[in-house]
Amino acid sequence: MIRELGRAVPVIGQLLMKKVAAAAIDITHRCNLRCKHCYWWEQDHPNELDDVQMVRFFRALRGQGLRAAILYGGEPALRPSICKAASEVFDFTLIFTNGTLGFPEIRGGQWILSLDGPRQINDAIRGPGVFDLAVKNLQKATRPPIVHITITQWNEPYLEEFSQEMLGLPVKGIGFSFYTPMHTKIDDELLIPVSKREGVIKRLLALREKYGEQIGFTEAMGRQLLPTAGFHAWNSYERCPVSKGLRCYKANGEPKACTYGDNADCTRCGCAAVVAFRGAFYPPHYETMRLIWGLLSPGFSPKTRNGKGDNGN
């Protein structure tokens, strides 16, 4: 834990100084699902780097001072050896997955499982049987993953039910984003308008009060999502703090504007990374700093309502 903290300090320092500290990399353009809300299928995808080229690319980024990596796809678990290689090159590695291919042991890496609500909602979006398969694999994981849900009109009524179910499983915690539309595709069935976020945010904070740090959402983060508070301080590409500290790449190594691609509608952004960063440091907020530390550190154990994590932290 002390060693992890020592590695985290330079990353946070680089971000505060508005220097690039991390890379978000699509390590594959392939996916075994076709989720209805996914921006991925709205884009053209070039060929991906092969294994040797990808590892060489990782090392080049690390040589430029990038200490952390976030792996996306497609489905990153289709390339488990590349996930492992990233964790050996970078100080911190986060890997997003749909969970259907399991959670291979990645030393120093943190798996993040994307689900879209309880079984009936998740499978309506991701396909029949996906929820049960992901949960089955989750229960066999050697280290608890973080669960992430993108909040949409479809799953918003079920946030309490979903949180209760997930926290009854061996998970590290739950993270939340709001659905971010593309300029090329604005789906009114999915999008919760910025003006309607406040009620959802209050419910997330009530869940935080009930379950403790396993609910990865703080009051400081909530303020960043509200048009009456901090949202308009960052909701353009030019003002986005993540665009300053994070380089994003396609599976062939070419740069792209954002983790959501080149056509994300920043005026309606709901990205958890932005609200966590601004919530933690603008102004400084200890609870949200702990949340970021918990995300980076595989050994971190969040405090529950009894005030202790599994390891007493």
PDB file of N, CA and C in Angstrom, residues 248-306:
ATOM      1  N   CYS A 248      -5.606  10.181 -25.444  1.00  0.00           N
ATOM      2  CA  CYS A 248      -6.487   9.095 -25.866  1.00  0.00           C
ATOM      3  C   CYS A 248      -6.035   8.556 -27.217  1.00  0.00           C
ATOM      4  N   TYR A 249      -6.078   7.231 -27.353  1.00  0.00           N
ATOM      5  CA  TYR A 249      -5.568   6.600 -28.563  1.00  0.00           C
ATOM      6  C   TYR A 249      -6.502   5.518 -29.082  1.00  0.00           C
ATOM      7  N   LYS A 250      -6.550   5.411 -30.404  1.00  0.00           N
ATOM      8  CA  LYS A 250      -7.260   4.324 -31.064  1.00  0.00           C
ATOM      9  C   LYS A 250      -6.408   3.053 -31.020  1.00  0.00           C
ATOM     10  N   ALA A 251      -7.005   1.948 -31.465  1.00  0.00           N
ATOM     11  CA  ALA A 251      -6.319   0.658 -31.384  1.00  0.00           C
ATOM     12  C   ALA A 251      -5.128   0.547 -32.335  1.00  0.00           C
ATOM     13  N   ASN A 252      -5.009   1.471 -33.284  1.00  0.00           N
ATOM     14  CA  ASN A 252      -3.838   1.475 -34.172  1.00  0.00           C
ATOM     15  C   ASN A 252      -2.769   2.458 -33.707  1.00  0.00           C
ATOM     16  N   GLY A 253      -2.979   3.062 -32.536  1.00  0.00           N
ATOM     17  CA  GLY A 253      -2.005   3.994 -31.985  1.00  0.00           C
ATOM     18  C   GLY A 253      -2.214   5.437 -32.376  1.00  0.00           C
ATOM     19  N   GLU A 254      -3.199   5.707 -33.226  1.00  0.00           N
ATOM     20  CA  GLU A 254      -3.478   7.090 -33.611  1.00  0.00           C
ATOM     21  C   GLU A 254      -4.221   7.810 -32.490  1.00  0.00           C
ATOM     22  N   PRO A 255      -3.967   9.106 -32.299  1.00  0.00           N
ATOM     23  CA  PRO A 255      -4.664   9.849 -31.243  1.00  0.00           C
ATOM     24  C   PRO A 255      -6.123  10.096 -31.587  1.00  0.00           C
ATOM     25  N   LYS A 256      -6.942  10.252 -30.557  1.00  0.00           N
ATOM     26  CA  LYS A 256      -8.328  10.686 -30.722  1.00  0.00           C
ATOM     27  C   LYS A 256      -8.627  11.703 -29.635  1.00  0.00           C
ATOM     28  N   ALA A 257      -9.713  12.429 -29.766  1.00  0.00           N
ATOM     29  CA  ALA A 257      -9.968  13.579 -28.899  1.00  0.00           C
ATOM     30  C   ALA A 257     -10.315  13.186 -27.474  1.00  0.00           C
ATOM     31  N   CYS A 258     -11.045  12.082 -27.308  1.00  0.00           N
ATOM     32  CA  CYS A 258     -11.659  11.784 -26.012  1.00  0.00           C
ATOM     33  C   CYS A 258     -11.841  10.282 -25.891  1.00  0.00           C
ATOM     34  N   THR A 259     -11.991   9.791 -24.676  1.00  0.00           N
ATOM     35  CA  THR A 259     -12.278   8.369 -24.505  1.00  0.00           C
ATOM     36  C   THR A 259     -13.566   7.981 -25.203  1.00  0.00           C
ATOM     37  N   TYR A 260     -14.499   8.932 -25.328  1.00  0.00           N
ATOM     38  CA  TYR A 260     -15.755   8.666 -26.022  1.00  0.00           C
ATOM     39  C   TYR A 260     -15.631   8.788 -27.541  1.00  0.00           C
ATOM     40  N   GLY A 261     -14.465   9.151 -28.031  1.00  0.00           N
ATOM     41  CA  GLY A 261     -14.282   9.324 -29.464  1.00  0.00           C
ATOM     42  C   GLY A 261     -14.165  10.786 -29.847  1.00  0.00           C
ATOM     43  N   ASP A 262     -14.264  11.061 -31.127  1.00  0.00           N
ATOM     44  CA  ASP A 262     -14.064  12.414 -31.642  1.00  0.00           C
ATOM     45  C   ASP A 262     -15.348  13.227 -31.736  1.00  0.00           C
ATOM     46  N   ASN A 263     -16.505  12.602 -31.447  1.00  0.00           N
ATOM     47  CA  ASN A 263     -17.777  13.295 -31.651  1.00  0.00           C
ATOM     48  C   ASN A 263     -18.606  13.441 -30.376  1.00  0.00           C
ATOM     49  N   ALA A 264     -17.984  13.301 -29.219  1.00  0.00           N
ATOM     50  CA  ALA A 264     -18.731  13.424 -27.968  1.00  0.00           C
ATOM     51  C   ALA A 264     -19.263  14.845 -27.786  1.00  0.00           C
ATOM     52  N   ASP A 265     -20.472  14.941 -27.265  1.00  0.00           N
ATOM     53  CA  ASP A 265     -21.108  16.240 -27.020  1.00  0.00           C
ATOM     54  C   ASP A 265     -20.722  16.727 -25.624  1.00  0.00           C
ATOM     55  N   CYS A 266     -19.666  17.530 -25.549  1.00  0.00           N
ATOM     56  CA  CYS A 266     -19.149  18.002 -24.260  1.00  0.00           C
ATOM     57  C   CYS A 266     -20.167  18.844 -23.495  1.00  0.00           C
ATOM     58  N   THR A 267     -21.093  19.475 -24.195  1.00  0.00           N
ATOM     59  CA  THR A 267     -22.069  20.327 -23.515  1.00  0.00           C
ATOM     60  C   THR A 267     -23.037  19.515 -22.666  1.00  0.00           C
ATOM     61  N   ARG A 268     -23.059  18.190 -22.869  1.00  0.00           N
ATOM     62  CA  ARG A 268     -23.919  17.317 -22.075  1.00  0.00           C
ATOM     63  C   ARG A 268     -23.136  16.151 -21.488  1.00  0.00           C
ATOM     64  N   CYS A 269     -21.857  16.387 -21.232  1.00  0.00           N
ATOM     65  CA  CYS A 269     -20.969  15.334 -20.744  1.00  0.00           C
ATOM     66  C   CYS A 269     -21.390  14.843 -19.357  1.00  0.00           C
ATOM     67  N   GLY A 270     -21.244  13.535 -19.155  1.00  0.00           N
ATOM     68  CA  GLY A 270     -21.510  12.949 -17.844  1.00  0.00           C
ATOM     69  C   GLY A 270     -20.365  12.085 -17.368  1.00  0.00           C
ATOM     70  N   CYS A 271     -19.162  12.328 -17.883  1.00  0.00           N
ATOM     71  CA  CYS A 271     -17.991  11.487 -17.625  1.00  0.00           C
ATOM     72  C   CYS A 271     -17.585  11.504 -16.154  1.00  0.00           C
ATOM     73  N   ALA A 272     -17.457  10.317 -15.568  1.00  0.00           N
ATOM     74  CA  ALA A 272     -17.087  10.205 -14.153  1.00  0.00           C
ATOM     75  C   ALA A 272     -15.669  10.693 -13.901  1.00  0.00           C
ATOM     76  N   ALA A 273     -14.771  10.516 -14.876  1.00  0.00           N
ATOM     77  CA  ALA A 273     -13.381  10.925 -14.670  1.00  0.00           C
ATOM     78  C   ALA A 273     -13.270  12.423 -14.450  1.00  0.00           C
ATOM     79  N   VAL A 274     -14.027  13.197 -15.212  1.00  0.00           N
ATOM     80  CA  VAL A 274     -13.969  14.654 -15.076  1.00  0.00           C
ATOM     81  C   VAL A 274     -14.525  15.087 -13.729  1.00  0.00           C
ATOM     82  N   VAL A 275     -15.689  14.563 -13.362  1.00  0.00           N
ATOM     83  CA  VAL A 275     -16.309  15.020 -12.114  1.00  0.00           C
ATOM     84  C   VAL A 275     -15.511  14.553 -10.905  1.00  0.00           C
ATOM     85  N   ALA A 276     -14.842  13.398 -11.003  1.00  0.00           N
ATOM     86  CA  ALA A 276     -14.001  12.950  -9.888  1.00  0.00           C
ATOM     87  C   ALA A 276     -12.780  13.850  -9.741  1.00  0.00           C
ATOM     88  N   PHE A 277     -12.134  14.179 -10.861  1.00  0.00           N
ATOM     89  CA  PHE A 277     -10.944  15.020 -10.791  1.00  0.00           C
ATOM     90  C   PHE A 277     -11.282  16.413 -10.278  1.00  0.00           C
ATOM     91  N   ARG A 278     -12.290  17.037 -10.856  1.00  0.00           N
ATOM     92  CA  ARG A 278     -12.653  18.383 -10.406  1.00  0.00           C
ATOM     93  C   ARG A 278     -13.226  18.341  -8.992  1.00  0.00           C
ATOM     94  N   GLY A 279     -13.970  17.297  -8.682  1.00  0.00           N
ATOM     95  CA  GLY A 279     -14.503  17.181  -7.331  1.00  0.00           C
ATOM     96  C   GLY A 279     -13.415  17.037  -6.285  1.00  0.00           C
ATOM     97  N   ALA A 280     -12.313  16.391  -6.658  1.00  0.00           N
ATOM     98  CA  ALA A 280     -11.218  16.162  -5.712  1.00  0.00           C
ATOM     99  C   ALA A 280     -10.349  17.393  -5.489  1.00  0.00           C
ATOM    100  N   PHE A 281     -10.185  18.208  -6.539  1.00  0.00           N
ATOM    101  CA  PHE A 281      -9.163  19.256  -6.469  1.00  0.00           C
ATOM    102  C   PHE A 281      -9.662  20.680  -6.688  1.00  0.00           C
ATOM    103  N   TYR A 282     -10.933  20.889  -7.021  1.00  0.00           N
ATOM    104  CA  TYR A 282     -11.440  22.243  -7.301  1.00  0.00           C
ATOM    105  C   TYR A 282     -12.717  22.521  -6.521  1.00  0.00           C
ATOM    106  N   PRO A 283     -12.642  22.879  -5.243  1.00  0.00           N
ATOM    107  CA  PRO A 283     -11.458  22.963  -4.386  1.00  0.00           C
ATOM    108  C   PRO A 283     -11.105  21.583  -3.831  1.00  0.00           C
ATOM    109  N   PRO A 284      -9.967  21.462  -3.106  1.00  0.00           N
ATOM    110  CA  PRO A 284      -9.568  20.169  -2.554  1.00  0.00           C
ATOM    111  C   PRO A 284     -10.659  19.564  -1.673  1.00  0.00           C
ATOM    112  N   HIS A 285     -10.909  18.276  -1.878  1.00  0.00           N
ATOM    113  CA  HIS A 285     -11.970  17.584  -1.143  1.00  0.00           C
ATOM    114  C   HIS A 285     -11.461  16.186  -0.789  1.00  0.00           C
ATOM    115  N   TYR A 286     -11.257  15.937   0.500  1.00  0.00           N
ATOM    116  CA  TYR A 286     -10.602  14.711   0.953  1.00  0.00           C
ATOM    117  C   TYR A 286     -11.353  13.452   0.539  1.00  0.00           C
ATOM    118  N   GLU A 287     -12.677  13.442   0.696  1.00  0.00           N
ATOM    119  CA  GLU A 287     -13.463  12.252   0.357  1.00  0.00           C
ATOM    120  C   GLU A 287     -13.261  11.844  -1.092  1.00  0.00           C
ATOM    121  N   THR A 288     -13.246  12.820  -1.982  1.00  0.00           N
ATOM    122  CA  THR A 288     -13.108  12.508  -3.402  1.00  0.00           C
ATOM    123  C   THR A 288     -11.669  12.136  -3.738  1.00  0.00           C
ATOM    124  N   MET A 289     -10.698  12.708  -3.028  1.00  0.00           N
ATOM    125  CA  MET A 289      -9.313  12.267  -3.198  1.00  0.00           C
ATOM    126  C   MET A 289      -9.179  10.793  -2.828  1.00  0.00           C
ATOM    127  N   ARG A 290      -9.836  10.387  -1.740  1.00  0.00           N
ATOM    128  CA  ARG A 290      -9.810   8.973  -1.344  1.00  0.00           C
ATOM    129  C   ARG A 290     -10.456   8.100  -2.419  1.00  0.00           C
ATOM    130  N   LEU A 291     -11.499   8.608  -3.036  1.00  0.00           N
ATOM    131  CA  LEU A 291     -12.161   7.851  -4.097  1.00  0.00           C
ATOM    132  C   LEU A 291     -11.185   7.593  -5.252  1.00  0.00           C
ATOM    133  N   ILE A 292     -10.443   8.616  -5.654  1.00  0.00           N
ATOM    134  CA  ILE A 292      -9.474   8.449  -6.738  1.00  0.00           C
ATOM    135  C   ILE A 292      -8.371   7.482  -6.325  1.00  0.00           C
ATOM    136  N   TRP A 293      -7.913   7.611  -5.091  1.00  0.00           N
ATOM    137  CA  TRP A 293      -6.890   6.697  -4.591  1.00  0.00           C
ATOM    138  C   TRP A 293      -7.412   5.261  -4.592  1.00  0.00           C
ATOM    139  N   GLY A 294      -8.664   5.070  -4.222  1.00  0.00           N
ATOM    140  CA  GLY A 294      -9.253   3.738  -4.238  1.00  0.00           C
ATOM    141  C   GLY A 294      -9.348   3.166  -5.636  1.00  0.00           C
ATOM    142  N   LEU A 295      -9.570   4.031  -6.611  1.00  0.00           N
ATOM    143  CA  LEU A 295      -9.636   3.591  -7.999  1.00  0.00           C
ATOM    144  C   LEU A 295      -8.266   3.132  -8.488  1.00  0.00           C
ATOM    145  N   LEU A 296      -7.226   3.861  -8.126  1.00  0.00           N
ATOM    146  CA  LEU A 296      -5.880   3.554  -8.591  1.00  0.00           C
ATOM    147  C   LEU A 296      -5.261   2.364  -7.874  1.00  0.00           C
ATOM    148  N   SER A 297      -5.619   2.153  -6.623  1.00  0.00           N
ATOM    149  CA  SER A 297      -4.944   1.164  -5.789  1.00  0.00           C
ATOM    150  C   SER A 297      -5.736  -0.134  -5.697  1.00  0.00           C
ATOM    151  N   PRO A 298      -5.248  -1.235  -6.289  1.00  0.00           N
ATOM    152  CA  PRO A 298      -5.959  -2.510  -6.189  1.00  0.00           C
ATOM    153  C   PRO A 298      -6.124  -2.991  -4.748  1.00  0.00           C
ATOM    154  N   GLY A 299      -5.216  -2.590  -3.856  1.00  0.00           N
ATOM    155  CA  GLY A 299      -5.289  -3.052  -2.477  1.00  0.00           C
ATOM    156  C   GLY A 299      -6.149  -2.197  -1.564  1.00  0.00           C
ATOM    157  N   PHE A 300      -6.724  -1.126  -2.088  1.00  0.00           N
ATOM    158  CA  PHE A 300      -7.545  -0.223  -1.276  1.00  0.00           C
ATOM    159  C   PHE A 300      -8.842  -0.906  -0.879  1.00  0.00           C
ATOM    160  N   SER A 301      -9.239  -0.716   0.384  1.00  0.00           N
ATOM    161  CA  SER A 301     -10.500  -1.270   0.875  1.00  0.00           C
ATOM    162  C   SER A 301     -11.379  -0.126   1.357  1.00  0.00           C
ATOM    163  N   PRO A 302     -12.492   0.156   0.668  1.00  0.00           N
ATOM    164  CA  PRO A 302     -13.330   1.308   1.027  1.00  0.00           C
ATOM    165  C   PRO A 302     -14.012   1.143   2.371  1.00  0.00           C
ATOM    166  N   LYS A 303     -14.224   2.272   3.040  1.00  0.00           N
ATOM    167  CA  LYS A 303     -14.945   2.259   4.308  1.00  0.00           C
ATOM    168  C   LYS A 303     -16.430   2.016   4.060  1.00  0.00           C
ATOM    169  N   THR A 304     -16.992   1.127   4.839  1.00  0.00           N
ATOM    170  CA  THR A 304     -18.430   0.901   4.788  1.00  0.00           C
ATOM    171  C   THR A 304     -19.086   1.716   5.894  1.00  0.00           C
ATOM    172  N   ARG A 305     -20.366   1.514   6.123  1.00  0.00           N
ATOM    173  CA  ARG A 305     -21.072   2.325   7.116  1.00  0.00           C
ATOM    174  C   ARG A 305     -20.581   2.087   8.532  1.00  0.00           C
ATOM    175  N   ASN A 306     -19.874   0.967   8.776  1.00  0.00           N
ATOM    176  CA  ASN A 306     -19.318   0.758  10.115  1.00  0.00           C
ATOM    177  C   ASN A 306     -17.988   1.474  10.302  1.00  0.00           C
TER     178      ASN A 306
END
